[in-house]
Every structure is written in C-alpha cells, then in structure tokens.
C-alpha cells in the first residue's frame, strides 16, 4: 500500500496529469514546499493548470514500511551526509560553482535542519525497492491514465521501469539527475544490473550485466516514450548523466539532454527542485514537456 496525494486546478484545463516521484531518502513533500517556504514544483504546476499526483514511494513518507515485504532499511542520512549531497562546503570543488543554494550550508540553521529532518531511511535491498517503486507507479498510472512522469535522483527507477512496461501510460518522462551511471555497483545494496535499474527491464535480447557494444539489446517499450534528462553543473553528476544518455541511445531510446547552464540557469546542485530559481527550472522542463507531447519527429533528440 502506498500513499498518494492529489491536487488539481479549480477548473478543467485540458492539461495532462503530472506524477512527481521523489528521490532516494525523500518523500512526496519534497515537491510541495521549499525549506524556506516558497511554493514547490507541485504547487507551481497546479497554478499552471496541471493536475498533480504525489506518491510516497513504498517504505517512505506516509507509505508504511513493511519489513516482511520490503526487508530492512538503511539508517536515515546524517547532517554531514545531507551536506555532502546537497550543500557541499570548501574544500569540495563543487562549492565554488554551487551558487543557487539559498540557505546556510551549516547544520543547525532552521532550513538545513528541516531538510535533514525530512530524510527517510532507504530500503537496503535495491532490487526489491525498484520493483516495488515500479509496481506502485504502474498501478497509479493504470488508474489515472496517460500522464507526465517526473522523477528525481534515485526515484528514477520507478519511471524507467513503468515506461518500459507500460509506455502507453507515460506521455513523457523527465529524469532529474537520475541514479547512475548505468550498471553501477552499490555494494551490498545491489547493482544496477539492468543498466538503469536493479529490477528487470524488457531488453530484447536480455541484458546480462554488461552491454554488448557490437550488438546492444534494445528497449522497445521505453523507446516509445519521449525522454529527457535534466543535469546541473554543480552537483558532480554531469558525467554520470552523460553515461546514462549514451546507454539509452545504445539501447534504442531517443533522449533530450536539458543541461541547465545552456538555458541560462547555472549554479545548481542536486537539490535543484527546491533551490533558488526552482520555478525557472520548472519552466524549462515544462517547455520541453509541451513540445514533446504535441508533435515530435521520431528521430528528434540529442545523439552524442
């Protein structure tokens, strides 16, 4: 059982629903309000006419943890880990480029403590977590119909798997700094054995923990869905995103790369969805969604 919150404009606008899938130790509230009280992406999207669905991934937020089904959980992130992920300090080389963090970087301030307090323990078993995330999202989409799916960080697996299995239900997929690079080994948590995920994807032929560069398998389901990956310049994840894009191209998926500095929005880190200018970032994503869901030539997209 998973908790899903729903918000919609007061009048019918004809715009598609948007499902916002939170990241690793996060929860759906990450999309509703920034730590300093500004409207989050969910609120802004509703103001712009989109119905919005906000699921808490299984074992996160208001979706209960079931040890008998989900296994044990890792400890919640510490203030030091949250700082490393979202607000690096000197001598971390990311610090100088990271200009859009709107608050103090030090633990003990109200905003940083609020961000840390919101961190949820992640499931220890990555394949189980990815499978359950996918089942949750696929069931939601089966009830609400074709929708835009936007994922953040480790929430990306739910989007990849659902779009692969049910492309007719995903009108477009946006992955913001997704978990990667492909085939990444995460130690005792598991490996991204299926390139983008730790749970099986429908490769033809099957992928066996390594991409055959001469004869790569294809993902016919995911290839039907317009896909974009959003990257920042100050999170340290740019190279991993490029590797994910190359992998997607090799398995037959056309993908657009939204690199924020190319759109006049430098200085963002991994917490881009609630940093300074977060609404401007959403505007860039919204423009891509509108273009991708109207008319899109079959061969359009970046191909490194």
Tab-separated table of C-alpha atoms in Angstrom:
chain	number	residue	atom	x	y	z
A	1	UNK	CA	0.000	0.000	0.000
A	2	UNK	CA	1.301	3.450	-0.937
A	3	UNK	CA	0.121	6.913	-0.052
A	4	UNK	CA	-0.705	9.283	-2.920
A	5	UNK	CA	-1.675	12.928	-2.584
A	6	UNK	CA	-3.670	14.617	-5.350
A	7	UNK	CA	-4.027	18.291	-6.220
A	8	UNK	CA	-5.689	19.920	-9.203
A	9	UNK	CA	-6.700	23.333	-10.547
A	10	UNK	CA	-10.170	24.568	-9.665
A	11	UNK	CA	-11.272	24.361	-13.287
A	12	UNK	CA	-10.704	21.852	-16.077
A	13	UNK	CA	-7.723	22.961	-18.180
A	14	UNK	CA	-7.283	20.001	-20.500
A	15	UNK	CA	-3.653	19.589	-19.442
A	16	UNK	CA	-2.295	16.121	-18.688
A	17	UNK	CA	-1.704	14.925	-15.152
A	18	UNK	CA	1.830	15.069	-13.774
A	19	UNK	CA	3.189	12.440	-11.378
A	20	UNK	CA	6.145	13.620	-9.277
A	21	UNK	CA	8.344	10.811	-7.909
A	22	UNK	CA	10.677	11.832	-5.086
A	23	UNK	CA	14.300	10.819	-4.682
A	24	UNK	CA	16.176	8.328	-2.521
A	25	UNK	CA	15.631	9.257	1.119
A	26	UNK	CA	12.974	11.805	0.284
A	27	UNK	CA	9.201	11.898	0.373
A	28	UNK	CA	6.457	13.487	-1.683
A	29	UNK	CA	6.515	16.617	0.469
A	30	UNK	CA	9.830	17.459	-1.237
A	31	UNK	CA	7.726	18.700	-4.162
A	32	UNK	CA	5.237	20.824	-2.215
A	33	UNK	CA	7.271	23.458	-0.378
A	34	UNK	CA	10.895	24.541	-0.219
A	35	UNK	CA	12.610	24.579	3.193
A	36	UNK	CA	12.333	28.395	3.263
A	37	UNK	CA	8.628	28.399	2.459
A	38	UNK	CA	8.469	29.016	-1.314
A	39	UNK	CA	5.980	27.022	-3.412
A	40	UNK	CA	7.409	23.718	-4.626
A	41	UNK	CA	7.014	22.231	-8.089
A	42	UNK	CA	3.688	20.589	-7.218
A	43	UNK	CA	2.109	23.880	-6.193
A	44	UNK	CA	3.507	25.731	-9.201
A	45	UNK	CA	2.292	23.053	-11.611
A	46	UNK	CA	-1.227	23.253	-10.178
A	47	UNK	CA	-1.132	27.046	-10.566
A	48	UNK	CA	-0.143	26.482	-14.197
A	49	UNK	CA	-3.113	24.221	-14.817
A	50	UNK	CA	-1.788	20.687	-14.296
A	51	UNK	CA	-3.362	18.054	-12.052
A	52	UNK	CA	-0.573	16.649	-9.879
A	53	UNK	CA	-0.167	13.299	-8.141
A	54	UNK	CA	2.379	12.928	-5.343
A	55	UNK	CA	3.145	9.335	-4.329
A	56	UNK	CA	5.279	8.381	-1.361
A	57	UNK	CA	7.436	5.518	-2.614
A	58	UNK	CA	6.935	2.234	-0.685
A	59	UNK	CA	8.582	2.465	2.725
A	60	UNK	CA	8.951	6.244	2.503
A	61	UNK	CA	6.966	9.138	3.928
A	62	UNK	CA	3.365	8.111	4.609
A	63	UNK	CA	3.713	4.793	2.762
A	64	UNK	CA	4.298	2.266	5.555
A	65	UNK	CA	7.455	0.248	5.890
A	66	UNK	CA	6.647	-3.475	5.749
A	67	UNK	CA	9.769	-5.412	6.812
A	68	UNK	CA	8.144	-8.699	5.795
A	69	UNK	CA	7.821	-7.418	2.203
A	70	UNK	CA	10.464	-4.716	1.867
A	71	UNK	CA	13.219	-6.006	4.139
A	72	UNK	CA	15.284	-3.821	6.414
A	73	UNK	CA	16.223	-0.186	5.904
A	74	UNK	CA	19.427	1.794	5.967
A	75	UNK	CA	19.892	4.496	8.607
A	76	UNK	CA	18.495	7.897	7.654
A	77	UNK	CA	21.048	10.336	6.233
A	78	UNK	CA	23.036	12.306	8.798
A	79	UNK	CA	23.506	16.096	8.607
A	80	UNK	CA	27.029	15.508	7.263
A	81	UNK	CA	25.713	13.217	4.513
A	82	UNK	CA	22.969	15.690	3.596
A	83	UNK	CA	25.582	18.441	3.397
A	84	UNK	CA	27.780	16.372	1.097
A	85	UNK	CA	24.840	15.587	-1.173
A	86	UNK	CA	23.040	18.917	-1.289
A	87	UNK	CA	25.258	21.705	0.094
A	88	UNK	CA	28.987	20.982	-0.303
A	89	UNK	CA	31.434	23.224	1.504
A	90	UNK	CA	35.098	24.017	0.930
A	91	UNK	CA	37.389	22.316	0.000
A	92	UNK	CA	34.860	20.360	-2.102
A	93	UNK	CA	35.435	21.640	-5.666
A	94	UNK	CA	31.655	21.746	-6.253
A	95	UNK	CA	31.265	24.520	-3.676
A	96	UNK	CA	32.500	27.390	-5.861
A	97	UNK	CA	30.180	26.513	-8.757
A	98	UNK	CA	27.169	25.964	-6.498
A	99	UNK	CA	25.705	29.477	-6.331
A	100	UNK	CA	21.975	28.724	-6.236
A	101	UNK	CA	21.830	27.145	-2.780
A	102	UNK	CA	19.615	29.672	-0.974
A	103	UNK	CA	20.442	28.981	2.670
A	104	UNK	CA	23.336	28.473	5.028
A	105	UNK	CA	25.290	25.293	4.368
A	106	UNK	CA	25.777	24.594	8.067
A	107	UNK	CA	23.789	22.197	10.230
A	108	UNK	CA	21.864	23.974	12.952
A	109	UNK	CA	20.079	26.510	10.770
A	110	UNK	CA	16.279	26.094	10.510
A	111	UNK	CA	16.262	25.394	6.765
A	112	UNK	CA	19.081	22.868	6.810
A	113	UNK	CA	17.665	21.132	9.866
A	114	UNK	CA	14.254	20.952	8.171
A	115	UNK	CA	15.842	19.384	5.095
A	116	UNK	CA	17.758	16.849	7.206
A	117	UNK	CA	14.706	16.019	9.341
A	118	UNK	CA	12.762	15.177	6.184
A	119	UNK	CA	15.273	12.496	5.134
A	120	UNK	CA	13.838	8.976	5.149
A	121	UNK	CA	15.670	5.657	5.569
A	122	UNK	CA	16.086	3.905	2.224
A	123	UNK	CA	15.422	0.217	1.698
A	124	UNK	CA	18.572	-1.853	1.960
A	125	UNK	CA	17.581	-4.232	-0.859
A	126	UNK	CA	17.823	-2.182	-4.062
A	127	UNK	CA	16.180	-4.718	-6.445
A	128	UNK	CA	13.192	-5.059	-4.117
A	129	UNK	CA	12.933	-1.301	-3.766
A	130	UNK	CA	12.987	-0.743	-7.513
A	131	UNK	CA	10.415	-3.464	-8.135
A	132	UNK	CA	8.044	-2.056	-5.521
A	133	UNK	CA	8.526	1.512	-6.779
A	134	UNK	CA	7.631	0.345	-10.271
A	135	UNK	CA	4.572	-1.572	-9.109
A	136	UNK	CA	3.369	1.481	-7.176
A	137	UNK	CA	3.793	3.870	-10.105
A	138	UNK	CA	2.358	1.463	-12.676
A	139	UNK	CA	-0.738	0.887	-10.546
A	140	UNK	CA	-1.223	4.632	-10.113
A	141	UNK	CA	-0.888	5.240	-13.856
A	142	UNK	CA	-3.341	2.437	-14.608
A	143	UNK	CA	-5.921	4.294	-12.531
A	144	UNK	CA	-5.328	7.868	-13.718
A	145	UNK	CA	-4.395	7.212	-17.351
A	146	UNK	CA	-1.539	8.534	-19.506
A	147	UNK	CA	0.475	11.100	-17.558
A	148	UNK	CA	3.711	13.043	-17.460
A	149	UNK	CA	6.181	11.411	-15.051
A	150	UNK	CA	8.941	13.484	-13.436
A	151	UNK	CA	11.459	11.704	-11.222
A	152	UNK	CA	14.313	12.936	-9.059
A	153	UNK	CA	17.567	11.113	-8.322
A	154	UNK	CA	17.028	7.554	-7.027
A	155	UNK	CA	13.327	7.819	-7.815
A	156	UNK	CA	14.261	7.435	-11.486
A	157	UNK	CA	13.983	3.636	-11.429
A	158	UNK	CA	10.210	3.859	-10.986
A	159	UNK	CA	9.973	5.976	-14.128
A	160	UNK	CA	12.292	3.820	-16.245
A	161	UNK	CA	10.516	0.597	-15.279
A	162	UNK	CA	6.961	1.891	-15.638
A	163	UNK	CA	7.662	3.499	-19.011
A	164	UNK	CA	9.371	0.301	-20.169
A	165	UNK	CA	6.455	-1.894	-19.091
A	166	UNK	CA	3.560	0.454	-19.863
A	167	UNK	CA	4.664	3.008	-22.481
A	168	UNK	CA	1.040	3.743	-23.331
A	169	UNK	CA	0.583	5.199	-19.835
A	170	UNK	CA	3.613	7.531	-19.846
A	171	UNK	CA	3.056	10.557	-22.073
A	172	UNK	CA	6.582	11.818	-21.345
A	173	UNK	CA	9.326	11.023	-18.842
A	174	UNK	CA	11.697	13.546	-17.240
A	175	UNK	CA	14.539	12.218	-15.050
A	176	UNK	CA	16.267	14.878	-12.954
A	177	UNK	CA	19.832	13.756	-12.218
A	178	UNK	CA	18.863	10.050	-12.194
A	179	UNK	CA	20.664	7.364	-10.251
A	180	UNK	CA	23.651	6.267	-12.297
A	181	UNK	CA	25.874	5.711	-14.145
A	182	UNK	CA	24.418	2.574	-15.769
A	183	UNK	CA	25.437	-0.793	-14.312
A	184	UNK	CA	26.698	0.958	-11.171
A	185	UNK	CA	27.682	-1.303	-8.288
A	186	UNK	CA	26.194	-0.125	-4.976
A	187	UNK	CA	27.880	-2.703	-2.806
A	188	UNK	CA	25.717	-4.840	-0.548
A	189	UNK	CA	22.631	-2.872	-1.642
A	190	UNK	CA	22.901	-4.370	-5.112
A	191	UNK	CA	23.850	-3.311	-8.617
A	192	UNK	CA	22.097	-1.523	-11.454
A	193	UNK	CA	22.152	-4.907	-13.106
A	194	UNK	CA	19.752	-3.859	-15.851
A	195	UNK	CA	21.643	-0.723	-16.774
A	196	UNK	CA	19.296	1.876	-15.347
A	197	UNK	CA	17.709	-0.256	-12.636
A	198	UNK	CA	18.277	-3.134	-10.267
A	199	UNK	CA	14.954	-4.740	-11.257
A	200	UNK	CA	14.434	-6.391	-14.665
A	201	UNK	CA	13.695	-4.304	-17.748
A	202	UNK	CA	12.355	-5.732	-21.006
A	203	UNK	CA	15.531	-5.835	-23.073
A	204	UNK	CA	15.448	-7.651	-26.406
A	205	UNK	CA	17.544	-9.779	-26.195
A	206	UNK	CA	18.180	-9.886	-22.458
A	207	UNK	CA	20.922	-7.757	-20.912
A	208	UNK	CA	23.409	-9.814	-18.913
A	209	UNK	CA	25.088	-7.264	-16.622
A	210	UNK	CA	27.161	-5.931	-19.492
A	211	UNK	CA	26.315	-4.013	-22.640
A	212	UNK	CA	27.393	-5.686	-25.862
A	213	UNK	CA	28.662	-2.665	-27.791
A	214	UNK	CA	28.653	-4.545	-31.088
A	215	UNK	CA	25.113	-5.862	-30.729
A	216	UNK	CA	23.378	-3.951	-27.902
A	217	UNK	CA	19.962	-5.141	-26.771
A	218	UNK	CA	17.035	-2.775	-27.281
A	219	UNK	CA	14.271	-1.413	-25.040
A	220	UNK	CA	11.254	-1.312	-27.355
A	221	UNK	CA	8.853	-0.169	-24.630
A	222	UNK	CA	10.877	2.748	-23.323
A	223	UNK	CA	11.783	3.766	-26.876
A	224	UNK	CA	8.121	4.715	-27.445
A	225	UNK	CA	8.232	7.398	-24.720
A	226	UNK	CA	9.654	10.936	-25.050
A	227	UNK	CA	12.507	11.104	-22.522
A	228	UNK	CA	14.562	13.972	-21.106
A	229	UNK	CA	17.368	14.009	-18.558
A	230	UNK	CA	17.987	17.203	-16.590
A	231	UNK	CA	21.543	17.943	-15.409
A	232	UNK	CA	23.026	20.696	-13.288
A	233	UNK	CA	26.596	21.944	-13.360
A	234	UNK	CA	27.411	21.942	-9.627
A	235	UNK	CA	26.233	18.553	-8.361
A	236	UNK	CA	29.117	16.484	-9.699
A	237	UNK	CA	26.697	14.226	-11.592
A	238	UNK	CA	27.112	15.551	-15.106
A	239	UNK	CA	29.401	12.723	-16.282
A	240	UNK	CA	27.059	10.089	-14.835
A	241	UNK	CA	24.156	11.682	-16.709
A	242	UNK	CA	26.135	11.637	-19.950
A	243	UNK	CA	26.840	7.937	-19.393
A	244	UNK	CA	23.113	7.332	-18.864
A	245	UNK	CA	22.301	9.209	-22.076
A	246	UNK	CA	24.862	7.203	-24.052
A	247	UNK	CA	23.442	3.976	-22.634
A	248	UNK	CA	19.896	4.966	-23.583
A	249	UNK	CA	20.964	5.788	-27.128
A	250	UNK	CA	22.700	2.427	-27.469
A	251	UNK	CA	19.541	0.570	-26.427
A	252	UNK	CA	17.361	2.468	-28.901
A	253	UNK	CA	15.914	5.265	-26.755
A	254	UNK	CA	15.955	8.831	-28.042
A	255	UNK	CA	16.623	11.233	-25.189
A	256	UNK	CA	16.940	15.000	-24.875
A	257	UNK	CA	19.543	16.397	-22.506
A	258	UNK	CA	18.461	19.517	-20.616
A	259	UNK	CA	21.713	20.961	-19.268
A	260	UNK	CA	20.621	23.934	-17.197
A	261	UNK	CA	23.558	26.278	-17.945
A	262	UNK	CA	22.614	26.015	-21.630
A	263	UNK	CA	19.297	27.595	-20.640
A	264	UNK	CA	20.813	30.419	-18.609
A	265	UNK	CA	20.499	28.636	-15.245
A	266	UNK	CA	23.989	27.814	-13.939
A	267	UNK	CA	24.974	27.182	-10.338
A	268	UNK	CA	22.505	24.483	-9.346
A	269	UNK	CA	23.249	21.336	-7.369
A	270	UNK	CA	21.438	18.073	-6.738
A	271	UNK	CA	18.669	19.796	-4.779
A	272	UNK	CA	17.705	21.800	-7.845
A	273	UNK	CA	13.971	21.184	-7.330
A	274	UNK	CA	13.948	23.464	-4.267
A	275	UNK	CA	16.953	25.722	-4.761
A	276	UNK	CA	16.876	29.353	-5.832
A	277	UNK	CA	15.240	29.742	-9.268
A	278	UNK	CA	13.476	26.381	-8.864
A	279	UNK	CA	10.380	27.741	-10.620
A	280	UNK	CA	12.544	28.886	-13.544
A	281	UNK	CA	13.980	25.376	-13.801
A	282	UNK	CA	10.439	24.012	-13.862
A	283	UNK	CA	9.593	26.415	-16.701
A	284	UNK	CA	12.381	24.885	-18.800
A	285	UNK	CA	11.110	21.387	-18.041
A	286	UNK	CA	7.528	22.423	-18.763
A	287	UNK	CA	8.525	23.846	-22.147
A	288	UNK	CA	10.158	20.541	-23.061
A	289	UNK	CA	7.069	18.608	-21.926
A	290	UNK	CA	4.753	20.772	-24.010
A	291	UNK	CA	6.930	20.322	-27.102
A	292	UNK	CA	7.396	16.585	-26.529
A	293	UNK	CA	3.718	15.846	-26.081
A	294	UNK	CA	2.455	17.793	-29.094
A	295	UNK	CA	4.398	16.976	-32.260
A	296	UNK	CA	7.767	15.246	-32.115
A	297	UNK	CA	9.514	13.795	-35.169
A	298	UNK	CA	10.560	10.194	-34.493
A	299	UNK	CA	14.286	10.878	-34.866
A	300	UNK	CA	14.407	14.112	-32.881
A	301	UNK	CA	16.715	14.221	-29.856
A	302	UNK	CA	20.345	14.508	-28.949
A	303	UNK	CA	22.717	11.755	-30.006
A	304	UNK	CA	26.225	12.169	-28.604
